Short mmCIF file of C-alpha atoms in Angstrom, two decimals:
data_model
loop_
_atom_site.label_atom_id
_atom_site.label_comp_id
_atom_site.label_asym_id
_atom_site.label_seq_id
_atom_site.Cartn_x
_atom_site.Cartn_y
_atom_site.Cartn_z
CA UNK L 1 5.87 -1.45 -9.87
CA UNK L 2 5.70 -3.36 -13.05
CA UNK L 3 4.83 -0.76 -15.71
CA UNK L 4 3.22 -2.15 -18.81
CA UNK L 5 3.30 0.44 -21.62
CA UNK L 6 -0.02 0.70 -23.34
CA UNK L 7 0.62 2.82 -26.38
CA UNK L 8 1.25 0.10 -29.04
CA UNK L 9 -2.43 -0.67 -29.39
CA UNK L 10 -4.42 -0.67 -32.58
CA UNK L 11 -7.40 0.86 -30.82
CA UNK L 12 -5.48 4.04 -30.40
CA UNK L 13 -5.90 6.25 -33.42
CA UNK L 14 -2.47 7.85 -33.09
CA UNK L 15 -0.62 4.62 -33.80
CA UNK L 16 -3.07 2.57 -35.92
CA UNK L 17 -2.11 4.08 -39.29
CA UNK L 18 1.55 3.31 -38.64
CA UNK L 19 0.68 -0.38 -37.87
CA UNK L 20 -1.50 -0.52 -41.03
CA UNK L 21 1.31 0.95 -43.24
CA UNK L 22 3.94 -1.29 -41.53
CA UNK L 23 5.83 1.86 -40.69
CA UNK L 24 8.68 0.35 -38.63
CA UNK L 25 10.24 3.63 -37.74
CA UNK L 26 7.16 5.12 -35.94
CA UNK L 27 6.42 1.85 -34.15
CA UNK L 28 10.02 1.36 -33.03
CA UNK L 29 10.27 4.94 -31.88
CA UNK L 30 7.14 4.52 -29.69
CA UNK L 31 8.57 1.29 -28.35
CA UNK L 32 11.88 2.88 -27.48
CA UNK L 33 10.29 5.93 -25.89
CA UNK L 34 8.00 3.89 -23.60
CA UNK L 35 10.99 1.81 -22.47
CA UNK L 36 13.16 4.93 -21.86
CA UNK L 37 10.24 6.33 -19.78
CA UNK L 38 10.21 3.24 -17.50
CA UNK L 39 8.19 0.60 -19.17
CA UNK L 40 9.07 -3.01 -17.97
CA UNK L 41 6.78 -4.66 -20.58
CA UNK L 42 5.19 -3.32 -23.76
CA UNK L 43 1.56 -4.27 -24.51
CA UNK L 44 1.07 -4.92 -28.28
CA UNK L 45 -2.46 -5.10 -29.75
CA UNK L 46 -3.46 -5.49 -33.41
CA UNK L 47 -7.08 -6.45 -32.67
CA UNK L 48 -8.53 -3.65 -34.91
CA UNK L 49 -7.22 -5.34 -38.06
CA UNK L 50 -9.57 -8.29 -37.83
CA UNK L 51 -8.49 -10.98 -40.24
CA UNK L 52 -5.05 -9.32 -40.71
CA UNK L 53 -4.51 -9.37 -36.84
CA UNK L 54 -2.16 -12.35 -36.80
CA UNK L 55 0.03 -10.91 -39.55
CA UNK L 56 0.26 -7.53 -38.01
CA UNK L 57 0.89 -8.77 -34.58
CA UNK L 58 3.70 -11.01 -35.98
CA UNK L 59 5.14 -7.92 -37.73
CA UNK L 60 4.83 -5.81 -34.51
CA UNK L 61 6.58 -8.47 -32.36
CA UNK L 62 9.45 -8.73 -34.86
CA UNK L 63 9.75 -5.04 -35.44
CA UNK L 64 9.75 -4.09 -31.84
CA UNK L 65 12.10 -6.88 -30.91
CA UNK L 66 14.66 -5.38 -33.22
CA UNK L 67 15.01 -2.20 -30.99
CA UNK L 68 14.27 -3.24 -27.40
CA UNK L 69 14.85 -6.14 -25.06
CA UNK L 70 11.81 -5.77 -22.84
CA UNK L 71 9.29 -8.54 -23.06
CA UNK L 72 6.05 -7.96 -24.83
CA UNK L 73 2.52 -8.41 -23.71
CA UNK L 74 0.61 -10.10 -26.53
CA UNK L 75 -2.83 -8.63 -26.23
CA UNK L 76 -5.61 -10.40 -28.03
CA UNK L 77 -8.60 -12.54 -27.22
CA UNK L 78 -7.73 -14.63 -30.33
CA UNK L 79 -5.74 -17.82 -29.73
CA UNK L 80 -4.49 -17.72 -33.36
CA UNK L 81 -3.18 -14.24 -33.13
CA UNK L 82 -1.57 -15.07 -29.69
CA UNK L 83 0.12 -18.14 -31.14
CA UNK L 84 1.37 -16.11 -34.08
CA UNK L 85 2.95 -13.51 -31.82
CA UNK L 86 4.39 -16.08 -29.41
CA UNK L 87 6.08 -17.90 -32.27
CA UNK L 88 8.22 -14.99 -33.14
CA UNK L 89 8.70 -13.45 -29.65
CA UNK L 90 12.45 -13.20 -28.75
CA UNK L 91 12.49 -10.69 -25.88
CA UNK L 92 12.70 -13.06 -22.96
CA UNK L 93 9.40 -14.36 -21.56
CA UNK L 94 6.24 -12.83 -22.92
CA UNK L 95 2.97 -12.19 -21.18
CA UNK L 96 -0.28 -13.36 -22.74
CA UNK L 97 -3.03 -10.76 -22.32
CA UNK L 98 -5.35 -12.45 -21.52
CA UNK L 99 -7.09 -15.52 -20.17
CA UNK L 100 -10.45 -15.45 -18.38
CA UNK L 101 -12.62 -17.86 -16.49
CA UNK L 102 -14.84 -18.24 -19.63
CA UNK L 103 -14.76 -21.93 -20.51
CA UNK L 104 -13.97 -21.45 -24.25
CA UNK L 105 -11.27 -18.82 -23.70
CA UNK L 106 -9.73 -20.81 -20.87
CA UNK L 107 -9.47 -23.95 -22.91
CA UNK L 108 -8.03 -22.17 -25.91
CA UNK L 109 -5.55 -19.96 -24.07
CA UNK L 110 -4.12 -22.23 -21.28
CA UNK L 111 -2.29 -24.52 -23.75
CA UNK L 112 -0.57 -21.50 -25.15
CA UNK L 113 0.60 -20.41 -21.69
CA UNK L 114 2.15 -23.79 -20.93
CA UNK L 115 3.49 -24.49 -24.42
CA UNK L 116 5.35 -21.18 -24.64
CA UNK L 117 6.12 -20.96 -20.92
CA UNK L 118 4.61 -17.47 -20.91
CA UNK L 119 3.30 -15.34 -18.10
CA UNK L 120 -0.44 -14.52 -18.30
CA UNK L 121 -2.84 -11.77 -17.35
CA UNK L 122 -6.03 -13.30 -16.01
CA UNK L 123 -9.19 -11.12 -16.06
CA UNK L 124 -11.73 -11.58 -13.21
CA UNK L 125 -14.69 -12.62 -15.37
CA UNK L 126 -16.17 -16.00 -16.38
CA UNK L 127 -19.21 -17.43 -18.20
CA UNK L 128 -21.56 -15.52 -16.03
CA UNK L 129 -19.82 -12.21 -16.74
CA UNK L 130 -18.14 -9.66 -14.43
CA UNK L 131 -19.34 -10.02 -10.80
CA UNK L 132 -20.58 -6.85 -9.24
CA UNK L 133 -18.91 -7.55 -5.91
CA UNK L 134 -15.52 -8.31 -4.40
CA UNK L 135 -16.43 -11.86 -3.28
CA UNK L 136 -17.51 -12.79 -6.82
CA UNK L 137 -14.30 -11.43 -8.39
CA UNK L 138 -12.17 -13.14 -5.80
CA UNK L 139 -13.89 -16.43 -6.44
CA UNK L 140 -13.04 -16.21 -10.10
CA UNK L 141 -9.43 -15.08 -9.32
CA UNK L 142 -9.09 -18.17 -6.93
CA UNK L 143 -10.41 -20.56 -9.53
CA UNK L 144 -8.05 -19.17 -12.25
CA UNK L 145 -5.00 -19.14 -9.88
CA UNK L 146 -5.74 -22.71 -8.88
CA UNK L 147 -6.18 -23.85 -12.47
CA UNK L 148 -3.05 -22.11 -13.70
CA UNK L 149 -0.81 -23.34 -10.91
CA UNK L 150 -2.22 -26.90 -11.37
CA UNK L 151 -1.14 -26.60 -15.06
CA UNK L 152 2.40 -25.76 -13.84
CA UNK L 153 2.33 -21.99 -14.16
CA UNK L 154 4.30 -20.33 -11.24
CA UNK L 155 2.35 -17.83 -9.05
CA UNK L 156 4.90 -15.14 -10.06
CA UNK L 157 3.89 -15.60 -13.74
CA UNK L 158 0.22 -14.85 -13.02
CA UNK L 159 -1.10 -11.32 -13.24
CA UNK L 160 -4.64 -10.72 -12.02
CA UNK L 161 -6.64 -7.91 -13.56
CA UNK L 162 -9.43 -6.97 -11.19
CA UNK L 163 -11.31 -5.31 -14.07
CA UNK L 164 -11.90 -1.68 -13.23
CA UNK L 165 -15.29 -0.33 -14.13
CA UNK L 166 -16.19 3.45 -14.30
CA UNK L 167 -17.17 5.08 -10.97
CA UNK L 168 -19.59 7.19 -13.03
CA UNK L 169 -21.66 4.15 -13.68
CA UNK L 170 -21.48 2.73 -10.14
CA UNK L 171 -20.05 4.49 -7.15
CA UNK L 172 -18.97 1.03 -5.69
CA UNK L 173 -16.70 0.17 -8.51
CA UNK L 174 -13.67 1.98 -7.22
CA UNK L 175 -13.90 0.20 -3.87
CA UNK L 176 -14.64 -3.15 -5.58
CA UNK L 177 -11.46 -2.88 -7.58
CA UNK L 178 -9.31 -1.73 -4.64
CA UNK L 179 -10.59 -4.37 -2.34
CA UNK L 180 -10.18 -7.11 -4.94
CA UNK L 181 -6.52 -6.04 -5.40
CA UNK L 182 -6.00 -5.92 -1.59
CA UNK L 183 -7.43 -9.35 -1.07
CA UNK L 184 -5.66 -11.14 -3.99
CA UNK L 185 -2.32 -9.82 -2.77
CA UNK L 186 -3.10 -10.81 0.84
CA UNK L 187 -3.98 -14.32 -0.15
CA UNK L 188 -1.33 -14.72 -2.86
CA UNK L 189 1.65 -12.46 -2.22
CA UNK L 190 3.56 -13.93 -5.23
CA UNK L 191 0.79 -13.41 -7.72
CA UNK L 192 1.00 -9.98 -9.46
CA UNK L 193 -1.66 -7.51 -10.37
CA UNK L 194 -1.93 -6.04 -13.84
CA UNK L 195 -4.60 -3.45 -13.73
CA UNK L 196 -5.87 -1.09 -16.46
CA UNK L 197 -6.27 2.40 -14.89
CA UNK L 198 -8.13 4.69 -17.24
CA UNK L 199 -11.43 2.81 -17.24
CA UNK L 200 -12.20 4.09 -13.73
CA UNK L 201 -12.69 7.63 -15.01
CA UNK L 202 -14.69 6.81 -18.20
CA UNK L 203 -17.54 9.22 -18.83
CA UNK L 204 -16.39 12.01 -16.48
CA UNK L 205 -14.33 15.19 -17.10
CA UNK L 206 -10.86 15.75 -15.57
CA UNK L 207 -9.95 12.16 -16.15
CA UNK L 208 -6.24 12.45 -15.54
CA UNK L 209 -6.69 13.59 -11.94
CA UNK L 210 -9.09 10.66 -11.20
CA UNK L 211 -6.61 8.16 -12.88
CA UNK L 212 -3.77 9.52 -10.73
CA UNK L 213 -5.79 9.13 -7.54
CA UNK L 214 -6.78 5.59 -8.55
CA UNK L 215 -3.15 4.76 -9.32
CA UNK L 216 -2.09 5.87 -5.86
CA UNK L 217 -4.94 4.17 -4.02
CA UNK L 218 -4.42 0.94 -5.95
CA UNK L 219 -0.65 0.93 -5.25
CA UNK L 220 -1.48 1.50 -1.57
CA UNK L 221 -3.91 -1.45 -1.65
CA UNK L 222 -1.08 -3.68 -3.05
CA UNK L 223 -1.22 -3.22 -6.88
CA UNK L 224 2.24 -4.10 -8.19
CA UNK L 225 1.61 -3.84 -11.89
CA UNK L 226 -0.43 -1.65 -14.23
CA UNK L 227 -1.13 -1.11 -17.86
CA UNK L 228 -0.69 2.61 -18.39
CA UNK L 229 0.85 5.31 -20.47
CA UNK L 230 4.56 5.64 -19.40
CA UNK L 231 4.88 8.77 -21.55
CA UNK L 232 2.52 10.55 -19.12
CA UNK L 233 5.17 12.05 -16.91
CA UNK L 234 2.73 13.28 -14.31
CA UNK L 235 1.39 9.77 -13.85
CA UNK L 236 4.94 8.27 -13.74
CA UNK L 237 5.81 10.92 -11.15
CA UNK L 238 2.95 9.48 -9.03
CA UNK L 239 4.25 5.92 -9.49
CA UNK L 240 7.57 7.14 -8.19
CA UNK L 241 6.22 9.26 -5.31
CA UNK L 242 3.94 6.42 -4.18
CA UNK L 243 6.82 3.91 -4.25
CA UNK L 244 8.67 6.22 -1.83
CA UNK L 245 5.63 6.56 0.38
CA UNK L 246 5.09 2.91 0.55
CA UNK L 247 8.65 2.33 1.80
CA UNK L 248 9.99 0.82 -1.49
CA UNK L 249 12.58 3.49 -2.19
CA UNK L 250 15.34 3.67 0.42
CA UNK L 251 16.38 7.28 1.10
CA UNK L 252 14.07 8.36 -1.70
CA UNK L 253 16.94 7.72 -4.09
CA UNK L 254 14.81 6.83 -7.11
CA UNK L 255 12.48 9.79 -6.40
CA UNK L 256 15.38 12.17 -6.21
CA UNK L 257 17.00 10.77 -9.37
CA UNK L 258 13.69 11.10 -11.26
CA UNK L 259 13.17 14.66 -9.97
CA UNK L 260 16.68 15.72 -11.02
CA UNK L 261 16.44 14.20 -14.50
CA UNK L 262 12.99 15.82 -15.12
CA UNK L 263 14.45 19.14 -14.12
CA UNK L 264 17.27 18.69 -16.53
CA UNK L 265 14.80 17.76 -19.18
CA UNK L 266 12.76 20.92 -18.44
CA UNK L 267 15.86 23.05 -18.56
CA UNK L 268 16.86 21.56 -21.95
CA UNK L 269 13.45 22.16 -23.42
CA UNK L 270 13.55 25.72 -22.19
CA UNK L 271 16.83 26.13 -24.10
CA UNK J 1 -13.61 14.36 4.49
CA UNK J 2 -13.24 16.84 7.28
CA UNK J 3 -11.09 19.56 6.01
CA UNK J 4 -9.23 21.67 8.64
CA UNK J 5 -7.83 24.84 7.03
CA UNK J 6 -4.21 25.34 8.07
CA UNK J 7 -3.51 28.94 6.86
CA UNK J 8 -4.26 30.87 9.99
CA UNK J 9 -0.94 29.82 11.63
CA UNK J 10 1.61 32.18 13.10
CA UNK J 11 4.45 29.93 11.93
CA UNK J 12 3.49 30.84 8.32
CA UNK J 13 5.29 33.95 7.35
CA UNK J 14 2.56 35.17 4.99
CA UNK J 15 0.07 35.75 7.78
CA UNK J 16 2.16 36.44 10.81
CA UNK J 17 2.60 40.17 10.23
CA UNK J 18 -1.19 40.57 9.88
CA UNK J 19 -1.65 38.81 13.25
CA UNK J 20 0.96 40.90 14.85
CA UNK J 21 -0.58 44.11 13.56
CA UNK J 22 -4.08 43.02 14.47
CA UNK J 23 -5.11 43.41 10.83
CA UNK J 24 -8.68 42.14 10.97
CA UNK J 25 -9.30 42.51 7.34
CA UNK J 26 -6.43 40.25 6.17
CA UNK J 27 -7.18 37.67 8.85
CA UNK J 28 -10.94 37.67 8.08
CA UNK J 29 -10.25 37.41 4.33
CA UNK J 30 -8.12 34.35 4.76
CA UNK J 31 -10.72 32.78 7.03
CA UNK J 32 -13.55 33.50 4.54
CA UNK J 33 -11.48 32.16 1.57
CA UNK J 34 -10.66 28.94 3.28
CA UNK J 35 -14.21 28.33 4.18
CA UNK J 36 -15.36 29.13 0.66
CA UNK J 37 -12.75 26.63 -0.60
CA UNK J 38 -14.24 23.78 1.50
CA UNK J 39 -12.77 24.05 5.07
CA UNK J 40 -15.03 22.45 7.69
CA UNK J 41 -12.78 23.78 10.49
CA UNK J 42 -10.22 26.56 10.66
CA UNK J 43 -7.01 25.88 12.63
CA UNK J 44 -5.82 29.01 14.54
CA UNK J 45 -2.33 29.24 15.94
CA UNK J 46 -0.63 32.19 17.71
CA UNK J 47 2.28 30.17 19.11
CA UNK J 48 4.99 32.35 17.64
CA UNK J 49 4.06 35.19 19.75
CA UNK J 50 5.17 33.61 23.00
CA UNK J 51 3.94 35.60 26.04
CA UNK J 52 1.43 37.42 23.71
CA UNK J 53 0.00 34.10 22.53
CA UNK J 54 -3.12 34.15 24.75
CA UNK J 55 -3.99 37.75 23.77
CA UNK J 56 -3.53 37.21 19.99
CA UNK J 57 -5.33 33.86 20.00
CA UNK J 58 -8.30 35.59 21.81
CA UNK J 59 -8.24 38.35 19.26
CA UNK J 60 -8.05 35.79 16.39
CA UNK J 61 -11.04 33.70 17.69
CA UNK J 62 -13.09 36.84 18.11
CA UNK J 63 -12.10 38.37 14.78
CA UNK J 64 -12.64 35.29 12.79
CA UNK J 65 -15.91 34.50 14.55
CA UNK J 66 -17.35 37.76 13.17
CA UNK J 67 -17.16 36.55 9.53
CA UNK J 68 -17.65 32.81 9.58
CA UNK J 69 -19.68 30.11 11.38
CA UNK J 70 -17.27 27.16 11.06
CA UNK J 71 -15.80 26.00 14.40
CA UNK J 72 -12.16 26.81 15.06
CA UNK J 73 -9.34 24.48 15.94
CA UNK J 74 -7.43 26.05 18.85
CA UNK J 75 -3.86 25.10 18.14
CA UNK J 76 -1.46 25.43 21.04
CA UNK J 77 0.43 23.26 23.48
CA UNK J 78 -0.23 25.89 26.16
CA UNK J 79 -3.26 25.28 28.43
CA UNK J 80 -3.48 29.02 29.22
CA UNK J 81 -3.70 29.98 25.51
CA UNK J 82 -6.20 27.22 24.91
CA UNK J 83 -8.37 28.43 27.74
CA UNK J 84 -8.19 31.95 26.45
CA UNK J 85 -9.38 30.89 23.12
CA UNK J 86 -12.08 28.56 24.40
CA UNK J 87 -13.57 31.37 26.53
CA UNK J 88 -14.37 33.52 23.57
CA UNK J 89 -15.20 30.76 21.02
CA UNK J 90 -18.72 31.15 19.66
CA UNK J 91 -18.72 29.12 16.42
CA UNK J 92 -20.34 25.92 17.64
CA UNK J 93 -18.05 23.37 19.21
CA UNK J 94 -14.32 24.03 18.99
CA UNK J 95 -11.55 21.46 18.63
CA UNK J 96 -8.52 21.55 20.92
CA UNK J 97 -5.27 20.92 19.05
CA UNK J 98 -3.86 19.07 20.89
CA UNK J 99 -3.63 16.60 23.71
CA UNK J 100 -0.92 13.86 23.87
CA UNK J 101 -0.16 10.92 26.08
CA UNK J 102 2.47 12.93 27.89
CA UNK J 103 1.53 13.06 31.57
CA UNK J 104 1.88 16.77 32.02
CA UNK J 105 0.05 17.74 28.80
CA UNK J 106 -2.71 15.15 29.39
CA UNK J 107 -3.42 16.36 32.91
CA UNK J 108 -3.46 20.06 31.77
CA UNK J 109 -5.49 19.66 28.63
CA UNK J 110 -8.10 17.03 29.54
CA UNK J 111 -9.99 19.37 31.99
CA UNK J 112 -10.29 21.94 29.24
CA UNK J 113 -11.81 19.30 26.82
CA UNK J 114 -14.53 18.35 29.39
CA UNK J 115 -15.11 21.89 30.79
CA UNK J 116 -15.74 23.38 27.40
CA UNK J 117 -17.31 20.26 25.84
CA UNK J 118 -14.75 20.46 22.99
CA UNK J 119 -13.61 17.95 20.52
CA UNK J 120 -9.88 17.21 20.70
CA UNK J 121 -7.02 16.21 18.46
CA UNK J 122 -4.81 13.57 20.19
CA UNK J 123 -1.25 13.11 18.93
CA UNK J 124 0.23 9.53 19.08
CA UNK J 125 3.16 10.38 21.44
CA UNK J 126 3.80 10.06 25.17
CA UNK J 127 6.38 10.51 27.81
CA UNK J 128 8.65 8.05 25.85
CA UNK J 129 8.43 10.20 22.64
CA UNK J 130 7.04 9.12 19.21
CA UNK J 131 7.13 5.35 18.67
CA UNK J 132 8.93 4.14 15.53
CA UNK J 133 6.32 1.43 14.74
CA UNK J 134 2.66 1.01 14.22
CA UNK J 135 2.08 -1.05 17.36
CA UNK J 136 3.62 1.59 19.52
CA UNK J 137 1.51 4.35 18.02
CA UNK J 138 -1.60 2.28 18.27
CA UNK J 139 -0.94 1.55 21.98
CA UNK J 140 -0.81 5.26 22.69
CA UNK J 141 -3.88 5.86 20.55
CA UNK J 142 -5.77 3.19 22.49
CA UNK J 143 -4.67 4.64 25.85
CA UNK J 144 -5.79 8.15 24.84
CA UNK J 145 -9.09 6.92 23.41
CA UNK J 146 -9.80 5.01 26.58
CA UNK J 147 -8.83 7.87 28.83
CA UNK J 148 -10.92 10.39 26.84
CA UNK J 149 -14.05 8.27 26.67
CA UNK J 150 -13.73 7.46 30.37
CA UNK J 151 -13.76 11.17 30.97
CA UNK J 152 -17.03 11.45 29.00
CA UNK J 153 -15.73 12.44 25.56
CA UNK J 154 -17.71 10.91 22.76
CA UNK J 155 -15.67 8.81 20.20
CA UNK J 156 -16.92 11.12 17.47
CA UNK J 157 -15.29 14.11 19.21
CA UNK J 158 -11.84 12.38 19.24
CA UNK J 159 -9.47 13.03 16.35
CA UNK J 160 -6.32 10.88 16.28
CA UNK J 161 -3.24 12.40 14.61
CA UNK J 162 -0.94 9.49 13.67
CA UNK J 163 1.99 11.90 13.45
CA UNK J 164 3.49 11.72 10.00
CA UNK J 165 7.27 11.87 9.75
CA UNK J 166 9.30 12.60 6.62
CA UNK J 167 9.95 9.60 4.33
CA UNK J 168 13.28 11.21 3.54
CA UNK J 169 14.42 10.43 7.02
CA UNK J 170 13.00 6.91 7.18
CA UNK J 171 11.46 4.98 4.32
CA UNK J 172 9.08 3.19 6.72
CA UNK J 173 7.39 6.40 7.97
CA UNK J 174 4.87 6.50 5.17
CA UNK J 175 3.70 2.95 5.81
CA UNK J 176 3.70 3.57 9.60
CA UNK J 177 1.33 6.49 9.22
CA UNK J 178 -0.93 4.75 6.75
CA UNK J 179 -1.11 1.55 8.80
CA UNK J 180 -1.86 3.54 12.00
CA UNK J 181 -4.66 5.23 10.27
CA UNK J 182 -6.07 1.98 8.92
CA UNK J 183 -6.03 0.26 12.29
CA UNK J 184 -7.33 3.11 14.34
CA UNK J 185 -10.38 3.35 12.01
CA UNK J 186 -10.78 -0.47 11.93
CA UNK J 187 -10.88 -0.65 15.76
CA UNK J 188 -12.78 2.64 16.36
CA UNK J 189 -14.93 3.50 13.37
CA UNK J 190 -16.47 6.53 15.11
CA UNK J 191 -13.18 8.05 16.06
CA UNK J 192 -11.89 10.50 13.40
CA UNK J 193 -8.41 11.11 12.03
CA UNK J 194 -6.92 14.49 11.81
CA UNK J 195 -3.63 14.18 10.00
CA UNK J 196 -1.14 16.85 8.99
CA UNK J 197 -0.06 16.04 5.44
CA UNK J 198 2.94 18.13 4.48
CA UNK J 199 5.47 16.67 6.96
CA UNK J 200 5.68 13.51 4.87
CA UNK J 201 7.62 15.32 2.13
CA UNK J 202 9.90 17.40 4.29
CA UNK J 203 13.41 17.61 2.98
CA UNK J 204 12.70 16.54 -0.64
CA UNK J 205 11.92 18.38 -3.84
CA UNK J 206 8.57 18.24 -5.61
CA UNK J 207 6.76 18.19 -2.30
CA UNK J 208 3.31 18.96 -3.77
CA UNK J 209 3.22 15.66 -5.70
CA UNK J 210 4.30 13.68 -2.63
CA UNK J 211 1.70 15.39 -0.51
CA UNK J 212 -1.03 14.67 -3.07
CA UNK J 213 -0.06 10.97 -3.18
CA UNK J 214 0.00 10.78 0.62
CA UNK J 215 -3.45 12.42 0.83
CA UNK J 216 -4.96 9.78 -1.60
CA UNK J 217 -3.20 6.82 0.09
CA UNK J 218 -4.26 8.03 3.60
CA UNK J 219 -7.88 8.54 2.49
CA UNK J 220 -7.84 4.99 0.91
CA UNK J 221 -6.58 3.77 4.40
CA UNK J 222 -9.48 5.45 6.20
CA UNK J 223 -8.32 8.95 6.90
CA UNK J 224 -11.55 11.04 7.28
CA UNK J 225 -9.89 14.34 8.38
CA UNK J 226 -6.78 16.28 7.57
CA UNK J 227 -5.09 19.61 8.26
CA UNK J 228 -4.33 21.10 4.89
CA UNK J 229 -4.34 24.11 2.71
CA UNK J 230 -7.86 24.27 1.25
CA UNK J 231 -6.69 27.12 -1.07
CA UNK J 232 -4.50 24.57 -2.92
CA UNK J 233 -7.03 23.70 -5.66
CA UNK J 234 -4.99 20.77 -6.88
CA UNK J 235 -4.98 19.18 -3.46
CA UNK J 236 -8.72 19.85 -3.04
CA UNK J 237 -9.32 18.30 -6.49
CA UNK J 238 -7.62 15.14 -5.14
CA UNK J 239 -9.81 15.13 -2.08
CA UNK J 240 -12.87 15.32 -4.28
CA UNK J 241 -11.57 12.70 -6.78
CA UNK J 242 -10.65 10.29 -3.98
CA UNK J 243 -14.09 10.59 -2.33
CA UNK J 244 -15.64 9.58 -5.69
CA UNK J 245 -13.25 6.64 -5.96
CA UNK J 246 -14.00 5.48 -2.48
CA UNK J 247 -17.72 5.38 -3.18
CA UNK J 248 -18.61 8.43 -1.10
CA UNK J 249 -19.96 10.50 -4.02
CA UNK J 250 -23.11 9.04 -5.61
CA UNK J 251 -23.13 9.50 -9.37
CA UNK J 252 -19.95 11.61 -8.96
CA UNK J 253 -22.18 14.60 -8.25
CA UNK J 254 -19.80 16.53 -6.11
CA UNK J 255 -16.95 15.75 -8.45
CA UNK J 256 -18.91 17.06 -11.44
CA UNK J 257 -20.07 20.08 -9.55
CA UNK J 258 -16.55 20.97 -8.44
CA UNK J 259 -15.22 20.39 -12.11
CA UNK J 260 -17.93 22.71 -13.48
CA UNK J 261 -17.28 25.49 -11.00
CA UNK J 262 -13.51 25.39 -11.43
CA UNK J 263 -14.01 25.59 -15.19
CA UNK J 264 -16.30 28.60 -14.68
CA UNK J 265 -13.61 30.15 -12.48
CA UNK J 266 -10.96 29.55 -15.09
CA UNK J 267 -13.11 31.17 -17.80
CA UNK J 268 -13.73 34.14 -15.58
CA UNK J 269 -10.06 34.63 -14.91
CA UNK J 270 -9.33 34.34 -18.62
CA UNK J 271 -11.81 37.22 -19.08
#
């Protein structure tokens, strides 16, 4: 599983003040802790700062790059902010989050993907919006994958986001997301999935449990990447258990290692 | 989901002494609590009592029948014990647990299924043992489904057990079970699955988490019945959350109801 750490996001109240105050220590600490917890990428979003977005994103990319080597996911709908972040990115190959099938966004973001040889997260929506059904989402995914590969992007650098909507607002949304994942991976085994998890449980109580269940079901459907909170040890336990269940952990070695280290941690905290 | 409560089993040390002492109160209490927690069937096993098995199974069926209406799952490889239990069963239509593709067992158990118009759990094994791969298990499932329906058993009265083996002993066993479930349900939508869960995590620590993940993945693969501990509220929470995710809970009504009642329970226990 490709774990994209979601915590460095200006929409999260816990970290926004540190971004606003250019508090390197807090930002770097959160970056380090996510990587230590298993993040393969770190999502970085400064969208709440509006006209300051490009400046703060630039600062974030530089500041985080000082303490970790994992590539960053530059998270913005703004081509200007994306370009600002891409210019200063030094941690290997970044991901752009995101492109869509919307004409304007497609035309503005695609040149950045090719110019900076970046990977890209592609959301299943276009000028008509977010389709209600699997076939509609797949059609958009197909169009985007075709357009990206034609522009020279490798399938392995494309991450499809099926766009998960809350099951509280439509009981079909869970199945739509799972089935979209399954069919994208069936038709394009080299293309990755990068799925946000928590939206599925929006508007209902006991969200953690629902998110855990969705994670497992989506992994079983073929999801190989997710934007999530790597500091949520329960959720990361489920990532690890599901990898073992799906035959991706010979002799359960990773599972056992994780279990041992979390027991050590618990013993240390107990004193 | 068809929940088969697993607690009334003589292999479990917590309940065996009560069975041995013919302690009706304890047995009836455990029956009632499993039903209150959501069991649709109660598995009843007296196999540890060897030559007393038939007598104790008879007593269990009668004793449990006094306090609950849910049908029982008569759990024994012994045709004599099964017949003894079937004779006194009054709670609607029982399930026989189990038939297999083994010649001797097939010939001994099939007449009981038809004579007592019972449902039946059919294990994916035959005279050659338990196949290592999905195709082998499916072939046995096909043979059993064909043989049972030819004998007049309705598809909806057949429960296939894919036979889950521990992922610690073979990293393919999770996928074998999930894929067997998926394909049995694809080819026979009316046939049910009755899957034991806990075997998957045998031999590793943190078994609850692994069992929860397997439950969710198996439900997503099409599992519509499982033998499990309905008194495990975390596990039952996952049953409920997964039903909502899979679009089987309009407006999340059951999920919300369960959440409210468990909060009430927690408040009561807090005083």
